[in-house]
């Protein structure tokens, strides 16, 4: 067998064996304190434009995407460390940074999702402090304002400064503030948050510096949900940017798990061609099987054999299972968990086509297998077996 791919077999002929379940190895990474939060806007803080757009999809999920970073200073002079040039460099690579939000989105999407701070010939271009970065001062103190009050104040300053109604020409707008304060019942302890299928994200402290964190939040803007791990917790799938991602300035080479890859291919997002997705529908009779080779997302454009990226296991319910190969190479070279292993997931709903949490269920090396007991309530197990993994050569 050949590089960056693995040969697996999925079969529904294995008999039920009591409480047989997936065998999986536990893997963990150490992360700093803080989490990533999703929020929904309250009706009283929405502008007319917000209400019209809150459930909209972004303007397709491929092509050039204009992004604005808003560096916020409050009435007491509080603002994040660094400066506007640092932020422009870290998000867009304006001054030579090679590990950025822009570079990794381009890498994971293979040029389908191109983050840009080039807004063309706009009348407010000279209002920007650096390309892609606008600095504003809000007339309120962060320490005495709720998150809602802060967001409203920032939005007003942005709109007044640029003479537009947000989101204006932007697909994503990120507010970067010094910290979160527990005011009016707000709960802090998070590092960033974003709105689902929307344009807005918010970052505190130095979390804007980490490309994997900024990609995670914009993933929520794109409609991607969290990725849970083997321990059943919300953020602990470290094969995927939608788990708690890499908290590093200069480490970002990882992408999304097979559930999210399926969504990015099939749910109108257009990152990967649908022919690289393999559906396996066993039905409810024993004896069906699929056997073949799969590759990792790192080898998407080097796949002359046209092997699938993802195997979707149809359950007859919205809670389908997914199998992929987590090749630790290229665009995925710095993935911290289950590198060069076959990975198995289940999605909580939506058939993997919409916003729904995924959970890592097992990781397999060559010669190992996983058993999904009582598959589709048939009294039979579904067996997933890895025959070989070879990362030595280029896939064909």
GROMACS .gro file of C-alpha atoms in nm:
model
  396
    1UNK     CA    1   0.000   0.000   0.000
    2UNK     CA    2   0.101   0.358  -0.048
    3UNK     CA    3   0.172   0.685   0.123
    4UNK     CA    4  -0.065   0.895   0.322
    5UNK     CA    5  -0.341   0.645   0.292
    6UNK     CA    6  -0.474   0.348   0.478
    7UNK     CA    7  -0.661   0.037   0.371
    8UNK     CA    8  -0.968  -0.033   0.580
    9UNK     CA    9  -1.270  -0.256   0.571
   10UNK     CA   10  -1.616  -0.183   0.706
   11UNK     CA   11  -1.846  -0.480   0.740
   12UNK     CA   12  -2.179  -0.555   0.905
   13UNK     CA   13  -2.133  -0.931   0.928
   14UNK     CA   14  -1.970  -0.953   1.270
   15UNK     CA   15  -2.208  -1.111   1.526
   16UNK     CA   16  -2.323  -0.926   1.834
   17UNK     CA   17  -2.101  -0.999   2.132
   18UNK     CA   18  -2.265  -0.877   2.448
   19UNK     CA   19  -2.163  -0.526   2.543
   20UNK     CA   20  -1.881  -0.506   2.290
   21UNK     CA   21  -1.780  -0.148   2.228
   22UNK     CA   22  -1.515   0.064   2.061
   23UNK     CA   23  -1.163   0.028   2.190
   24UNK     CA   24  -0.979   0.357   2.185
   25UNK     CA   25  -0.662   0.493   2.328
   26UNK     CA   26  -0.677   0.800   2.550
   27UNK     CA   27  -0.474   1.095   2.432
   28UNK     CA   28  -0.455   1.437   2.593
   29UNK     CA   29  -0.277   1.767   2.556
   30UNK     CA   30  -0.216   2.044   2.807
   31UNK     CA   31  -0.391   2.371   2.737
   32UNK     CA   32  -0.392   2.705   2.918
   33UNK     CA   33  -0.689   2.805   3.127
   34UNK     CA   34  -0.989   2.953   2.951
   35UNK     CA   35  -1.233   2.822   2.700
   36UNK     CA   36  -1.413   2.910   2.383
   37UNK     CA   37  -1.776   3.006   2.405
   38UNK     CA   38  -2.070   3.037   2.171
   39UNK     CA   39  -2.338   3.296   2.235
   40UNK     CA   40  -2.660   3.407   2.074
   41UNK     CA   41  -2.753   3.774   2.052
   42UNK     CA   42  -3.043   3.900   2.258
   43UNK     CA   43  -3.313   4.071   2.058
   44UNK     CA   44  -3.266   4.403   2.237
   45UNK     CA   45  -2.909   4.447   2.111
   46UNK     CA   46  -2.977   4.364   1.746
   47UNK     CA   47  -2.987   4.634   1.485
   48UNK     CA   48  -3.222   4.603   1.190
   49UNK     CA   49  -2.927   4.481   0.984
   50UNK     CA   50  -2.849   4.216   1.246
   51UNK     CA   51  -3.201   4.078   1.243
   52UNK     CA   52  -3.199   4.059   0.865
   53UNK     CA   53  -2.867   3.881   0.860
   54UNK     CA   54  -2.851   3.672   1.177
   55UNK     CA   55  -2.965   3.352   1.005
   56UNK     CA   56  -2.800   3.416   0.671
   57UNK     CA   57  -2.521   3.205   0.535
   58UNK     CA   58  -2.213   3.397   0.451
   59UNK     CA   59  -2.172   3.476   0.083
   60UNK     CA   60  -2.079   3.120  -0.001
   61UNK     CA   61  -1.793   2.956   0.182
   62UNK     CA   62  -1.534   2.975  -0.090
   63UNK     CA   63  -1.363   3.262  -0.265
   64UNK     CA   64  -1.208   3.584  -0.135
   65UNK     CA   65  -1.335   3.679   0.213
   66UNK     CA   66  -1.278   4.028   0.346
   67UNK     CA   67  -1.196   4.030   0.717
   68UNK     CA   68  -1.176   4.329   0.952
   69UNK     CA   69  -0.999   4.322   1.289
   70UNK     CA   70  -1.115   4.591   1.532
   71UNK     CA   71  -0.861   4.683   1.799
   72UNK     CA   72  -1.057   4.829   2.090
   73UNK     CA   73  -0.948   5.079   2.355
   74UNK     CA   74  -1.194   5.157   2.635
   75UNK     CA   75  -1.253   5.487   2.816
   76UNK     CA   76  -0.986   5.395   3.072
   77UNK     CA   77  -0.724   5.327   2.805
   78UNK     CA   78  -0.744   4.948   2.832
   79UNK     CA   79  -0.642   4.757   2.520
   80UNK     CA   80  -0.468   4.432   2.429
   81UNK     CA   81  -0.091   4.404   2.403
   82UNK     CA   82   0.090   4.454   2.075
   83UNK     CA   83  -0.016   4.713   1.821
   84UNK     CA   84  -0.210   4.744   1.498
   85UNK     CA   85   0.089   4.635   1.289
   86UNK     CA   86   0.134   4.322   1.500
   87UNK     CA   87  -0.232   4.234   1.457
   88UNK     CA   88  -0.230   4.293   1.082
   89UNK     CA   89   0.079   4.075   1.054
   90UNK     CA   90  -0.059   3.794   1.271
   91UNK     CA   91  -0.396   3.770   1.095
   92UNK     CA   92  -0.296   3.848   0.737
   93UNK     CA   93   0.084   3.817   0.714
   94UNK     CA   94   0.103   4.182   0.608
   95UNK     CA   95   0.461   4.225   0.725
   96UNK     CA   96   0.593   3.878   0.656
   97UNK     CA   97   0.447   3.645   0.919
   98UNK     CA   98   0.418   3.299   0.763
   99UNK     CA   99   0.185   3.142   1.022
  100UNK     CA  100  -0.145   3.327   1.016
  101UNK     CA  101  -0.521   3.294   0.999
  102UNK     CA  102  -0.493   3.375   0.630
  103UNK     CA  103  -0.222   3.120   0.552
  104UNK     CA  104  -0.388   2.827   0.729
  105UNK     CA  105  -0.738   2.891   0.596
  106UNK     CA  106  -0.585   2.897   0.250
  107UNK     CA  107  -0.392   2.576   0.324
  108UNK     CA  108  -0.682   2.376   0.471
  109UNK     CA  109  -0.924   2.483   0.196
  110UNK     CA  110  -0.666   2.441  -0.080
  111UNK     CA  111  -0.725   2.797  -0.193
  112UNK     CA  112  -1.104   2.781  -0.175
  113UNK     CA  113  -1.131   3.015   0.128
  114UNK     CA  114  -0.903   3.314   0.085
  115UNK     CA  115  -0.895   3.559   0.373
  116UNK     CA  116  -0.817   3.913   0.259
  117UNK     CA  117  -0.747   4.258   0.401
  118UNK     CA  118  -0.758   4.416   0.056
  119UNK     CA  119  -1.087   4.602   0.042
  120UNK     CA  120  -1.028   4.776  -0.289
  121UNK     CA  121  -1.082   5.145  -0.346
  122UNK     CA  122  -1.304   5.238  -0.051
  123UNK     CA  123  -1.348   5.595   0.084
  124UNK     CA  124  -1.253   5.497   0.439
  125UNK     CA  125  -0.926   5.322   0.358
  126UNK     CA  126  -0.722   5.593   0.531
  127UNK     CA  127  -0.916   5.528   0.853
  128UNK     CA  128  -0.738   5.196   0.897
  129UNK     CA  129  -0.429   5.193   1.120
  130UNK     CA  130  -0.280   4.898   0.930
  131UNK     CA  131  -0.420   4.691   0.643
  132UNK     CA  132  -0.717   4.501   0.784
  133UNK     CA  133  -0.704   4.664   1.129
  134UNK     CA  134  -0.921   4.948   1.257
  135UNK     CA  135  -0.854   5.107   1.596
  136UNK     CA  136  -1.149   5.250   1.788
  137UNK     CA  137  -1.196   5.402   2.131
  138UNK     CA  138  -1.528   5.333   2.301
  139UNK     CA  139  -1.683   5.581   2.550
  140UNK     CA  140  -1.743   5.313   2.813
  141UNK     CA  141  -1.526   5.118   3.055
  142UNK     CA  142  -1.484   4.745   3.001
  143UNK     CA  143  -1.485   4.687   3.375
  144UNK     CA  144  -1.835   4.835   3.416
  145UNK     CA  145  -1.993   4.720   3.089
  146UNK     CA  146  -2.168   4.397   3.004
  147UNK     CA  147  -2.059   4.207   2.695
  148UNK     CA  148  -2.373   4.329   2.521
  149UNK     CA  149  -2.297   4.691   2.608
  150UNK     CA  150  -1.939   4.651   2.493
  151UNK     CA  151  -2.039   4.501   2.158
  152UNK     CA  152  -2.295   4.774   2.093
  153UNK     CA  153  -2.039   5.044   2.178
  154UNK     CA  154  -1.775   4.893   1.950
  155UNK     CA  155  -2.019   4.843   1.663
  156UNK     CA  156  -2.132   5.206   1.686
  157UNK     CA  157  -1.773   5.333   1.674
  158UNK     CA  158  -1.690   5.112   1.376
  159UNK     CA  159  -2.000   5.222   1.187
  160UNK     CA  160  -1.947   5.591   1.266
  161UNK     CA  161  -1.579   5.576   1.171
  162UNK     CA  162  -1.627   5.392   0.842
  163UNK     CA  163  -1.971   5.529   0.755
  164UNK     CA  164  -2.116   5.183   0.698
  165UNK     CA  165  -2.366   4.948   0.860
  166UNK     CA  166  -2.200   4.631   0.979
  167UNK     CA  167  -2.108   4.390   0.842
  168UNK     CA  168  -2.073   4.614   0.537
  169UNK     CA  169  -1.835   4.454   0.285
  170UNK     CA  170  -1.689   4.214   0.540
  171UNK     CA  171  -1.750   3.842   0.574
  172UNK     CA  172  -1.593   3.840   0.921
  173UNK     CA  173  -1.546   4.114   1.179
  174UNK     CA  174  -1.343   4.044   1.495
  175UNK     CA  175  -1.359   4.267   1.804
  176UNK     CA  176  -1.038   4.241   2.006
  177UNK     CA  177  -1.070   4.369   2.364
  178UNK     CA  178  -0.844   4.375   2.667
  179UNK     CA  179  -1.044   4.141   2.891
  180UNK     CA  180  -1.384   4.018   3.003
  181UNK     CA  181  -1.530   4.147   3.330
  182UNK     CA  182  -1.814   3.983   3.520
  183UNK     CA  183  -2.073   4.259   3.494
  184UNK     CA  184  -2.450   4.220   3.501
  185UNK     CA  185  -2.440   3.845   3.527
  186UNK     CA  186  -2.183   3.792   3.249
  187UNK     CA  187  -1.968   3.485   3.303
  188UNK     CA  188  -1.605   3.519   3.200
  189UNK     CA  189  -1.334   3.255   3.185
  190UNK     CA  190  -1.351   3.214   2.808
  191UNK     CA  191  -1.087   3.316   2.557
  192UNK     CA  192  -1.306   3.403   2.258
  193UNK     CA  193  -1.656   3.355   2.123
  194UNK     CA  194  -1.839   3.377   1.793
  195UNK     CA  195  -2.187   3.381   1.646
  196UNK     CA  196  -2.305   3.087   1.440
  197UNK     CA  197  -2.362   3.153   1.068
  198UNK     CA  198  -2.276   3.515   1.132
  199UNK     CA  199  -1.996   3.766   1.084
  200UNK     CA  200  -1.898   3.854   1.441
  201UNK     CA  201  -1.636   3.710   1.676
  202UNK     CA  202  -1.483   3.851   1.997
  203UNK     CA  203  -1.134   3.788   2.139
  204UNK     CA  204  -0.983   3.887   2.473
  205UNK     CA  205  -0.625   3.914   2.598
  206UNK     CA  206  -0.365   3.761   2.366
  207UNK     CA  207  -0.590   3.498   2.211
  208UNK     CA  208  -0.605   3.693   1.883
  209UNK     CA  209  -0.240   3.592   1.831
  210UNK     CA  210  -0.313   3.221   1.783
  211UNK     CA  211  -0.417   3.123   1.429
  212UNK     CA  212  -0.587   2.802   1.543
  213UNK     CA  213  -0.802   2.999   1.789
  214UNK     CA  214  -0.904   3.256   1.527
  215UNK     CA  215  -0.981   2.975   1.281
  216UNK     CA  216  -1.190   2.798   1.546
  217UNK     CA  217  -1.406   3.106   1.596
  218UNK     CA  218  -1.447   3.173   1.226
  219UNK     CA  219  -1.538   2.806   1.195
  220UNK     CA  220  -1.841   2.888   1.410
  221UNK     CA  221  -1.919   3.179   1.177
  222UNK     CA  222  -1.921   2.920   0.898
  223UNK     CA  223  -2.164   2.697   1.086
  224UNK     CA  224  -1.920   2.444   1.233
  225UNK     CA  225  -1.997   2.312   1.582
  226UNK     CA  226  -1.758   2.192   1.849
  227UNK     CA  227  -1.562   1.867   1.834
  228UNK     CA  228  -1.566   1.653   2.148
  229UNK     CA  229  -1.303   1.398   2.240
  230UNK     CA  230  -1.271   1.043   2.369
  231UNK     CA  231  -1.349   1.164   2.721
  232UNK     CA  232  -1.692   1.292   2.615
  233UNK     CA  233  -1.609   1.656   2.686
  234UNK     CA  234  -1.700   1.937   2.449
  235UNK     CA  235  -1.363   2.066   2.330
  236UNK     CA  236  -1.133   1.767   2.359
  237UNK     CA  237  -1.109   1.637   2.003
  238UNK     CA  238  -0.757   1.754   1.928
  239UNK     CA  239  -0.765   1.608   1.578
  240UNK     CA  240  -0.980   1.907   1.481
  241UNK     CA  241  -0.966   2.285   1.498
  242UNK     CA  242  -1.318   2.281   1.642
  243UNK     CA  243  -1.187   2.115   1.957
  244UNK     CA  244  -0.972   2.328   2.185
  245UNK     CA  245  -0.710   2.410   1.923
  246UNK     CA  246  -0.339   2.487   1.926
  247UNK     CA  247  -0.266   2.777   2.158
  248UNK     CA  248   0.051   2.885   1.980
  249UNK     CA  249   0.165   3.188   1.783
  250UNK     CA  250   0.377   2.995   1.534
  251UNK     CA  251   0.213   2.651   1.527
  252UNK     CA  252  -0.104   2.615   1.320
  253UNK     CA  253  -0.072   2.326   1.075
  254UNK     CA  254  -0.391   2.135   1.143
  255UNK     CA  255  -0.735   2.133   0.984
  256UNK     CA  256  -1.075   1.980   1.058
  257UNK     CA  257  -1.190   1.629   1.143
  258UNK     CA  258  -1.377   1.408   0.891
  259UNK     CA  259  -1.719   1.521   1.018
  260UNK     CA  260  -1.635   1.885   0.952
  261UNK     CA  261  -1.458   1.790   0.628
  262UNK     CA  262  -1.781   1.623   0.516
  263UNK     CA  263  -1.978   1.937   0.605
  264UNK     CA  264  -1.728   2.159   0.422
  265UNK     CA  265  -1.763   1.936   0.116
  266UNK     CA  266  -2.134   1.859   0.109
  267UNK     CA  267  -2.329   2.134   0.286
  268UNK     CA  268  -2.289   2.395   0.016
  269UNK     CA  269  -1.953   2.509   0.148
  270UNK     CA  270  -1.751   2.388  -0.148
  271UNK     CA  271  -1.407   2.331   0.003
  272UNK     CA  272  -1.370   1.973  -0.122
  273UNK     CA  273  -1.527   1.788  -0.412
  274UNK     CA  274  -1.814   1.558  -0.323
  275UNK     CA  275  -1.655   1.271  -0.514
  276UNK     CA  276  -1.398   1.247  -0.235
  277UNK     CA  277  -1.673   1.148   0.010
  278UNK     CA  278  -1.771   0.780   0.027
  279UNK     CA  279  -2.111   0.687   0.171
  280UNK     CA  280  -2.155   0.338   0.312
  281UNK     CA  281  -2.515   0.234   0.371
  282UNK     CA  282  -2.520  -0.115   0.516
  283UNK     CA  283  -2.896  -0.135   0.536
  284UNK     CA  284  -3.024  -0.372   0.803
  285UNK     CA  285  -2.920  -0.704   0.652
  286UNK     CA  286  -2.583  -0.862   0.736
  287UNK     CA  287  -2.317  -0.922   0.473
  288UNK     CA  288  -2.269  -0.577   0.322
  289UNK     CA  289  -1.921  -0.429   0.327
  290UNK     CA  290  -1.690  -0.165   0.185
  291UNK     CA  291  -1.318  -0.216   0.143
  292UNK     CA  292  -1.072   0.033   0.003
  293UNK     CA  293  -0.810   0.298   0.061
  294UNK     CA  294  -0.858   0.639   0.220
  295UNK     CA  295  -0.631   0.940   0.242
  296UNK     CA  296  -0.594   1.233   0.480
  297UNK     CA  297  -0.684   1.591   0.401
  298UNK     CA  298  -0.310   1.662   0.379
  299UNK     CA  299  -0.306   1.468   0.050
  300UNK     CA  300  -0.620   1.610  -0.107
  301UNK     CA  301  -0.443   1.752  -0.413
  302UNK     CA  302  -0.200   1.461  -0.443
  303UNK     CA  303  -0.458   1.189  -0.483
  304UNK     CA  304  -0.421   1.042  -0.831
  305UNK     CA  305  -0.605   0.728  -0.724
  306UNK     CA  306  -0.911   0.938  -0.631
  307UNK     CA  307  -0.938   0.773  -0.290
  308UNK     CA  308  -1.195   0.918  -0.047
  309UNK     CA  309  -1.117   1.162   0.232
  310UNK     CA  310  -1.413   1.053   0.441
  311UNK     CA  311  -1.623   0.740   0.478
  312UNK     CA  312  -1.971   0.824   0.605
  313UNK     CA  313  -2.149   0.534   0.775
  314UNK     CA  314  -2.523   0.579   0.733
  315UNK     CA  315  -2.727   0.489   1.042
  316UNK     CA  316  -3.076   0.569   0.914
  317UNK     CA  317  -3.086   0.851   1.171
  318UNK     CA  318  -2.930   1.200   1.184
  319UNK     CA  319  -2.657   1.058   1.412
  320UNK     CA  320  -2.424   0.914   1.149
  321UNK     CA  321  -2.068   0.788   1.194
  322UNK     CA  322  -1.758   0.899   1.003
  323UNK     CA  323  -1.418   0.743   0.937
  324UNK     CA  324  -1.105   0.925   0.823
  325UNK     CA  325  -0.726   0.907   0.816
  326UNK     CA  326  -0.550   1.171   1.025
  327UNK     CA  327  -0.234   1.199   0.820
  328UNK     CA  328   0.017   1.409   1.012
  329UNK     CA  329   0.175   1.584   0.716
  330UNK     CA  330   0.165   1.904   0.513
  331UNK     CA  331  -0.132   2.122   0.607
  332UNK     CA  332  -0.199   1.888   0.902
  333UNK     CA  333   0.163   1.836   1.013
  334UNK     CA  334   0.118   1.981   1.363
  335UNK     CA  335  -0.202   1.802   1.465
  336UNK     CA  336  -0.140   1.708   1.833
  337UNK     CA  337  -0.353   1.392   1.859
  338UNK     CA  338  -0.383   1.060   1.674
  339UNK     CA  339  -0.139   1.150   1.400
  340UNK     CA  340  -0.121   0.890   1.120
  341UNK     CA  341  -0.411   0.693   1.267
  342UNK     CA  342  -0.756   0.605   1.146
  343UNK     CA  343  -1.010   0.809   1.340
  344UNK     CA  344  -1.379   0.734   1.401
  345UNK     CA  345  -1.646   0.987   1.496
  346UNK     CA  346  -2.018   1.025   1.552
  347UNK     CA  347  -2.218   1.340   1.488
  348UNK     CA  348  -2.496   1.444   1.726
  349UNK     CA  349  -2.742   1.528   1.446
  350UNK     CA  350  -2.813   1.686   1.107
  351UNK     CA  351  -2.654   1.391   0.918
  352UNK     CA  352  -2.333   1.592   0.936
  353UNK     CA  353  -2.475   1.856   0.702
  354UNK     CA  354  -2.537   2.133   0.954
  355UNK     CA  355  -2.441   2.273   1.291
  356UNK     CA  356  -2.400   1.972   1.522
  357UNK     CA  357  -2.134   1.859   1.768
  358UNK     CA  358  -1.910   1.571   1.664
  359UNK     CA  359  -1.741   1.327   1.902
  360UNK     CA  360  -1.419   1.133   1.854
  361UNK     CA  361  -1.495   0.770   1.940
  362UNK     CA  362  -1.182   0.572   1.854
  363UNK     CA  363  -0.836   0.591   1.698
  364UNK     CA  364  -0.685   0.288   1.526
  365UNK     CA  365  -0.340   0.181   1.415
  366UNK     CA  366  -0.263  -0.081   1.150
  367UNK     CA  367  -0.405  -0.422   1.233
  368UNK     CA  368  -0.655  -0.288   1.488
  369UNK     CA  369  -1.030  -0.282   1.467
  370UNK     CA  370  -1.333  -0.116   1.627
  371UNK     CA  371  -1.675  -0.269   1.674
  372UNK     CA  372  -2.000  -0.072   1.676
  373UNK     CA  373  -2.236  -0.297   1.864
  374UNK     CA  374  -2.596  -0.370   1.764
  375UNK     CA  375  -2.558  -0.170   1.446
  376UNK     CA  376  -2.885  -0.006   1.343
  377UNK     CA  377  -3.062  -0.220   1.606
  378UNK     CA  378  -3.007  -0.532   1.396
  379UNK     CA  379  -2.844  -0.751   1.659
  380UNK     CA  380  -2.526  -0.743   1.452
  381UNK     CA  381  -2.209  -0.542   1.499
  382UNK     CA  382  -2.044  -0.316   1.245
  383UNK     CA  383  -1.673  -0.394   1.229
  384UNK     CA  384  -1.417  -0.137   1.115
  385UNK     CA  385  -1.076  -0.288   1.052
  386UNK     CA  386  -0.751  -0.120   0.950
  387UNK     CA  387  -0.538  -0.350   0.737
  388UNK     CA  388  -0.238  -0.127   0.674
  389UNK     CA  389  -0.113   0.229   0.704
  390UNK     CA  390   0.171   0.346   0.483
  391UNK     CA  391   0.296   0.706   0.484
  392UNK     CA  392   0.619   0.641   0.298
  393UNK     CA  393   0.527   0.741  -0.058
  394UNK     CA  394   0.290   0.967  -0.247
  395UNK     CA  395  -0.064   0.837  -0.285
  396UNK     CA  396  -0.165   0.715  -0.630
   0.00000   0.00000   0.00000
